[in-house]
GROMACS .gro file of N, CA and C in nm:
model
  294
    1UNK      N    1  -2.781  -6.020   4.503
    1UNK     CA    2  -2.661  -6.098   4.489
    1UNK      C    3  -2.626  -6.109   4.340
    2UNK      N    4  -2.530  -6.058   4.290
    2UNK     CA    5  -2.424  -6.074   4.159
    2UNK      C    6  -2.410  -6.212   4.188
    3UNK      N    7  -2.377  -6.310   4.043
    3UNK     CA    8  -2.385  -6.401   4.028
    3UNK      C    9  -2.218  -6.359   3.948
    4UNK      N   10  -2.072  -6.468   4.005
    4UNK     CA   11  -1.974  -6.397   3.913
    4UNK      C   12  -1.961  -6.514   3.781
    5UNK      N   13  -1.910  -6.466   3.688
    5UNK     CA   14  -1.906  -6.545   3.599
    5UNK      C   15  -1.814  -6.650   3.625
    6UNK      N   16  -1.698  -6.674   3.728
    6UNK     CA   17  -1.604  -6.740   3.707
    6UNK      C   18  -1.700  -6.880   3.820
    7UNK      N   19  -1.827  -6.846   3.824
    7UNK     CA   20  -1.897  -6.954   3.926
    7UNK      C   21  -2.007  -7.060   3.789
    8UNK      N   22  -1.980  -6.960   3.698
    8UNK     CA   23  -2.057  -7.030   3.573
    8UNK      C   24  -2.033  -7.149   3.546
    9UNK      N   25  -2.071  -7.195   3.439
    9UNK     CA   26  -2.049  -7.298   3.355
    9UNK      C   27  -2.104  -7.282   3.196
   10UNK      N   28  -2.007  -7.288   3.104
   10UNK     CA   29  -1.882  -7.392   3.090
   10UNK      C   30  -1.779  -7.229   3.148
   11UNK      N   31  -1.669  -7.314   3.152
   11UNK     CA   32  -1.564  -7.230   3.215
   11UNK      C   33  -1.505  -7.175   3.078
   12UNK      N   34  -1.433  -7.066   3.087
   12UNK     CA   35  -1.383  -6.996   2.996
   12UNK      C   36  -1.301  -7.060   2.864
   13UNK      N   37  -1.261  -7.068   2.738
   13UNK     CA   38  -1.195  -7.128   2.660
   13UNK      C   39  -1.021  -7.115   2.681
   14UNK      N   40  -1.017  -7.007   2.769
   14UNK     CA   41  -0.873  -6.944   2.737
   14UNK      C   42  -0.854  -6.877   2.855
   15UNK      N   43  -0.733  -6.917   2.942
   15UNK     CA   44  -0.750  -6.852   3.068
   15UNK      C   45  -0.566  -6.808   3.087
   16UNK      N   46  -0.554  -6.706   3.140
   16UNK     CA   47  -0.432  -6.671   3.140
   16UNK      C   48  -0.397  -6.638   3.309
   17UNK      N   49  -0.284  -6.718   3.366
   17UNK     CA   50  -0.245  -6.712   3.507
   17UNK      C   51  -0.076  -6.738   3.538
   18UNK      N   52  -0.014  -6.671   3.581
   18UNK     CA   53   0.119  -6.708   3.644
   18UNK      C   54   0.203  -6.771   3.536
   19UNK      N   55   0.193  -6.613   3.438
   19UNK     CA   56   0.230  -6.675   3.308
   19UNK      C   57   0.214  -6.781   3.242
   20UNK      N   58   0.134  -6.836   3.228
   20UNK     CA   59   0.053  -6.936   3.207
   20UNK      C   60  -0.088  -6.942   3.062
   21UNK      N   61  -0.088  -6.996   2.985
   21UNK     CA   62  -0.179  -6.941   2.874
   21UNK      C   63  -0.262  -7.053   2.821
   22UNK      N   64  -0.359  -7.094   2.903
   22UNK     CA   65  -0.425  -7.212   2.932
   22UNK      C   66  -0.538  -7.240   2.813
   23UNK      N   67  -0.584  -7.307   2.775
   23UNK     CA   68  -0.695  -7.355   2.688
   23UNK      C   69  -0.760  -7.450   2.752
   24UNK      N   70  -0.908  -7.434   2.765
   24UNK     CA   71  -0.975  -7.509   2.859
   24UNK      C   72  -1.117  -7.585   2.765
   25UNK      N   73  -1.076  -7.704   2.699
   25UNK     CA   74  -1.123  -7.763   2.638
   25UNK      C   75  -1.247  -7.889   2.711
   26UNK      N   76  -1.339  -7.875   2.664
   26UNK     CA   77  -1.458  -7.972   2.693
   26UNK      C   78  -1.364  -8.103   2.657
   27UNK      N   79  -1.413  -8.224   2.810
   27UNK     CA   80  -1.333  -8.339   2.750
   27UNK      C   81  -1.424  -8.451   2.638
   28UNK      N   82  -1.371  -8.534   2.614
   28UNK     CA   83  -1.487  -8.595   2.484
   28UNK      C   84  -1.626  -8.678   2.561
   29UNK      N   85  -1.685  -8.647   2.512
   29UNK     CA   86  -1.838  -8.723   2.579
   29UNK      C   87  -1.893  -8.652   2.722
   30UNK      N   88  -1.804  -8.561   2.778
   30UNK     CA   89  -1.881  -8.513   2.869
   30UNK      C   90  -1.922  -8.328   2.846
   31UNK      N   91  -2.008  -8.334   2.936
   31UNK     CA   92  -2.043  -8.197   2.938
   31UNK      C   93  -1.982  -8.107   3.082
   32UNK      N   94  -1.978  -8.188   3.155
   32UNK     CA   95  -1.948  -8.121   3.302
   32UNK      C   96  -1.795  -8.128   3.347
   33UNK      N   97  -1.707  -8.181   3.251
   33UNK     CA   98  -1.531  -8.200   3.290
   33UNK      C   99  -1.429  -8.144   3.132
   34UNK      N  100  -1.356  -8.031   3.214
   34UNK     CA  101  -1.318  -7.958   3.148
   34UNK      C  102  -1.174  -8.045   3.135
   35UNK      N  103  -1.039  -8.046   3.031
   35UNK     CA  104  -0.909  -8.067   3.036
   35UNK      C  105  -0.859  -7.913   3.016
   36UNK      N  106  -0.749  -7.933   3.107
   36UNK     CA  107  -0.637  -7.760   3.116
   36UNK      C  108  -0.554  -7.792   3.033
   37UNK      N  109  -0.523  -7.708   2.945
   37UNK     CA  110  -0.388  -7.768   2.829
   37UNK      C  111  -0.291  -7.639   2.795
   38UNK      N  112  -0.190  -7.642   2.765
   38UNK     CA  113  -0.071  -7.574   2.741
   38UNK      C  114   0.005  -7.583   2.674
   39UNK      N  115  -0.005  -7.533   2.531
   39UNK     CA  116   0.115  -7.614   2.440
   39UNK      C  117   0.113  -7.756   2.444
   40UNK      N  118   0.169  -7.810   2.390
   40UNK     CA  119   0.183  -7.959   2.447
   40UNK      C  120   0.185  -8.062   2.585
   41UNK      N  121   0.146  -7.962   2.702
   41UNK     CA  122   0.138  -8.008   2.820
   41UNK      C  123  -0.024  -7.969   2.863
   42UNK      N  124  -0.047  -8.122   2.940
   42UNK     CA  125  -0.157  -8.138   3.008
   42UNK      C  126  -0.214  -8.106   3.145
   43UNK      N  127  -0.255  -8.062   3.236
   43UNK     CA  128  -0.267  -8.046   3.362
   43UNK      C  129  -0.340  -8.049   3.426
   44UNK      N  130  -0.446  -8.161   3.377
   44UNK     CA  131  -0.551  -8.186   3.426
   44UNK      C  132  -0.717  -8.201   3.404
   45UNK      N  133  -0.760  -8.197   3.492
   45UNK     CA  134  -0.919  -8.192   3.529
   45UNK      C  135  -1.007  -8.111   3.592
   46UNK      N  136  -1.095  -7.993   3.523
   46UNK     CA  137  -1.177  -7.901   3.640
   46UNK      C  138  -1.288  -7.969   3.615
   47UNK      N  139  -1.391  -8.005   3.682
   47UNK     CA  140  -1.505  -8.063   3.709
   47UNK      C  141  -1.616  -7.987   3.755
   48UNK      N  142  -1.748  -7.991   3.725
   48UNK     CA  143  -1.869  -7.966   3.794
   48UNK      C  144  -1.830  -8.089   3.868
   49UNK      N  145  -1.894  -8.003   3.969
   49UNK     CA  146  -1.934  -8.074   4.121
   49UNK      C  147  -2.037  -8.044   4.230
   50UNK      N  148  -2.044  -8.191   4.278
   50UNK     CA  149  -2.132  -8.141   4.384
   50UNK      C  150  -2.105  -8.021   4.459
   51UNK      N  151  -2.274  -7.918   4.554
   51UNK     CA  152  -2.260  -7.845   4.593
   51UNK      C  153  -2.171  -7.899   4.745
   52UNK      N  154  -2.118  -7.763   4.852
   52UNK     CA  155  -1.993  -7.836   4.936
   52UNK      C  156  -2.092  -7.783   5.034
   53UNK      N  157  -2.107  -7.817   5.138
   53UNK     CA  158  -2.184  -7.763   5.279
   53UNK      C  159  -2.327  -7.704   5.275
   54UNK      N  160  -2.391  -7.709   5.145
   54UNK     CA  161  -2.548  -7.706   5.121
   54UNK      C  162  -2.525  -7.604   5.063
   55UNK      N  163  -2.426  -7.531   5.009
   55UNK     CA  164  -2.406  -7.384   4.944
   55UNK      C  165  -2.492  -7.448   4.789
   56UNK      N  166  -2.558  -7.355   4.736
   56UNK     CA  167  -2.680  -7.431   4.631
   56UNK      C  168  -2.607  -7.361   4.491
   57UNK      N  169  -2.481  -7.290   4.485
   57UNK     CA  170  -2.421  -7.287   4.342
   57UNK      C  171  -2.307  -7.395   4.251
   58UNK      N  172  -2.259  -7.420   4.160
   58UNK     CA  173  -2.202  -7.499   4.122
   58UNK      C  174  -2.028  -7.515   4.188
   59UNK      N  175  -1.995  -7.578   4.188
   59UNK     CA  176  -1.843  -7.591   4.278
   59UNK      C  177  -1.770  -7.694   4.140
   60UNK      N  178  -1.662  -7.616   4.114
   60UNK     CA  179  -1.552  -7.706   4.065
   60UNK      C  180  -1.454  -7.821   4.150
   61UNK      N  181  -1.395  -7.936   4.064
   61UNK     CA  182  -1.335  -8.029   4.149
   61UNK      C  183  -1.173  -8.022   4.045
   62UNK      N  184  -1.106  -8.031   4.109
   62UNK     CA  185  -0.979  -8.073   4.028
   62UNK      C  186  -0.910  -8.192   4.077
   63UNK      N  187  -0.843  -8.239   3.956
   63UNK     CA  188  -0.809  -8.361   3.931
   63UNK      C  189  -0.698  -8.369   3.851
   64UNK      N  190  -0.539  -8.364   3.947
   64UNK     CA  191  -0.424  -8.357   3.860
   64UNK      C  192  -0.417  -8.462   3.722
   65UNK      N  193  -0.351  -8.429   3.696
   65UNK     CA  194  -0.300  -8.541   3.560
   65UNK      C  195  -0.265  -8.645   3.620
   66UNK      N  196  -0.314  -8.734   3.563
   66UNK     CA  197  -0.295  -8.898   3.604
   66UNK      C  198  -0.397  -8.976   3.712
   67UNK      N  199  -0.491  -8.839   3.739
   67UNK     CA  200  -0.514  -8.886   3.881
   67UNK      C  201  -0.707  -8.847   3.891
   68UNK      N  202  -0.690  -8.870   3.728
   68UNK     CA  203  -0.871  -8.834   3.718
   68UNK      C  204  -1.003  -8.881   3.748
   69UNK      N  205  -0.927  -9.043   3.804
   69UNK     CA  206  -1.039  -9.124   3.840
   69UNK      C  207  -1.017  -9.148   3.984
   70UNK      N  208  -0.966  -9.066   4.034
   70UNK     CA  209  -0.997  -9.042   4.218
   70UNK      C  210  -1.049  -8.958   4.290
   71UNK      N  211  -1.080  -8.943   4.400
   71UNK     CA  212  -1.160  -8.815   4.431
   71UNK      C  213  -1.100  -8.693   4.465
   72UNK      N  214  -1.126  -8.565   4.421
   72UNK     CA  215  -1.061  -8.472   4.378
   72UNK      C  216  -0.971  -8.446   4.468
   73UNK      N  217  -0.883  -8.354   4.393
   73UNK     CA  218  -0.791  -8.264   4.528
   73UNK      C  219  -0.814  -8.197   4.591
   74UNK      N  220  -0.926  -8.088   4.531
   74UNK     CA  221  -0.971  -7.951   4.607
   74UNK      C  222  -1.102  -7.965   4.533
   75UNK      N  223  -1.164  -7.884   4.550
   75UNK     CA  224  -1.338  -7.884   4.517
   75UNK      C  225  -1.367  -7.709   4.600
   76UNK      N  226  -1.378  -7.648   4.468
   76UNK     CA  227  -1.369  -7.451   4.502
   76UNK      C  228  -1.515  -7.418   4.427
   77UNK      N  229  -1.515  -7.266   4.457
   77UNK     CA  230  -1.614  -7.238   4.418
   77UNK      C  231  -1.649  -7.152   4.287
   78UNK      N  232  -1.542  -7.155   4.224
   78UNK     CA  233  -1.468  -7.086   4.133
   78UNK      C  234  -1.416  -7.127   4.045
   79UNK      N  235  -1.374  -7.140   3.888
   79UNK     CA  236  -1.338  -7.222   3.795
   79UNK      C  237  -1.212  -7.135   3.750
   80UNK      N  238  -1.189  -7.010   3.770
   80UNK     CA  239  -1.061  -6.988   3.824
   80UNK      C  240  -0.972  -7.029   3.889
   81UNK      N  241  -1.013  -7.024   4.022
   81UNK     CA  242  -0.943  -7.058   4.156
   81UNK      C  243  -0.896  -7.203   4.062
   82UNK      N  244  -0.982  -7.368   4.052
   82UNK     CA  245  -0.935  -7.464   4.004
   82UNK      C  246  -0.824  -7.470   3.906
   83UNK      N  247  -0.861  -7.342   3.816
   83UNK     CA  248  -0.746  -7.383   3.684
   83UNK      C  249  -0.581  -7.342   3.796
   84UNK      N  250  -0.667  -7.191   3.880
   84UNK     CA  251  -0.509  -7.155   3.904
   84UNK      C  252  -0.410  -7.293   3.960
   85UNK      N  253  -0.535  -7.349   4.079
   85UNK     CA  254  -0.477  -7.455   4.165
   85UNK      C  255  -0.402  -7.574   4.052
   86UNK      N  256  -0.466  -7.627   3.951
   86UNK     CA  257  -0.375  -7.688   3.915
   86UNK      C  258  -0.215  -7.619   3.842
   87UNK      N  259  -0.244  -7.536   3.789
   87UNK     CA  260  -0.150  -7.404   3.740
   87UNK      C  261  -0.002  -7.422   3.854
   88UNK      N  262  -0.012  -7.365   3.967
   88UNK     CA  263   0.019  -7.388   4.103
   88UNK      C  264   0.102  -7.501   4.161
   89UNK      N  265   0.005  -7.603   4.122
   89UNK     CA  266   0.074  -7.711   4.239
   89UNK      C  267   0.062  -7.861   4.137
   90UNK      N  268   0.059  -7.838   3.991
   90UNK     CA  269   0.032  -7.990   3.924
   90UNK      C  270   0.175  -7.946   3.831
   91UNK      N  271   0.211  -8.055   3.733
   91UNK     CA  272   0.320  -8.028   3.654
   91UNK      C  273   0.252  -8.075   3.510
   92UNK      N  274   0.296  -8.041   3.382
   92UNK     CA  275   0.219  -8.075   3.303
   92UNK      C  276   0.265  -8.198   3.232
   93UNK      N  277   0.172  -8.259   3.180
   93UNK     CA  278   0.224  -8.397   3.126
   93UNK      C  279   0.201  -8.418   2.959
   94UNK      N  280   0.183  -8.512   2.917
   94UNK     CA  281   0.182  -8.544   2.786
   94UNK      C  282  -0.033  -8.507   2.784
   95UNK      N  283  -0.046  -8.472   2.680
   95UNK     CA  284  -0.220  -8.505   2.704
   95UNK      C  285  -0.269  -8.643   2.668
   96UNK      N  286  -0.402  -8.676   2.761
   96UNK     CA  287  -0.436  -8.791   2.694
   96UNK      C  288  -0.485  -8.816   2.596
   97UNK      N  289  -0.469  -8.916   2.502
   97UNK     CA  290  -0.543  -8.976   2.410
   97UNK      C  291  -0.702  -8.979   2.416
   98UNK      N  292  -0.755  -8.876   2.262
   98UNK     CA  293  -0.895  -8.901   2.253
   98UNK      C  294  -0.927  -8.937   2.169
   0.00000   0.00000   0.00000
């Protein structure tokens, strides 16, 4: 079994999707929650997460903007798939204050 990189951790610095040209910055004080950023727009939260159905590799969680202290939206297996999903279906906002 290949292990793919996009199941790694930390997730990539720089991710490019649906025209889209993402910077994926460590948030402050943690190690396991990434912020998606774009120019001056924010879009969120990819997360380590718990494993989902006893599968024993790492699973990302996303967490639109505004909405970081609830329980996620989706939870994938892929840190791709997360950035795309917020990419997709979040809008970008101001970033937060660190």
């Amino acid at each position: 079994m290949t292990i793919d990189p996009r199941a790694s951790l930390p997730p990539a610095p720089d991710y490019e999707y649906g025209g889209h040209a993402v910077r994926i910055v460590p948030e402050p004080g943690s190690e396991t929650r990434w912020r998606v950023l774009e120019d001056d727009g924010y879009f969120g939260i990819v997360a380590a997460a718990d494993p989902v159905k006893g599968e024993p590799e790492v699973h990302f969680a996303v967490h639109f903007a505004g909405e970081e202290d609830i329980p996620p939206t989706k939870v994938v297996p892929l840190w791709t798939t997360a950035v795309e999903f917020l990419l997709d279906a979040g809008k970008p906002q101001r970033p937060p204050v660190t």
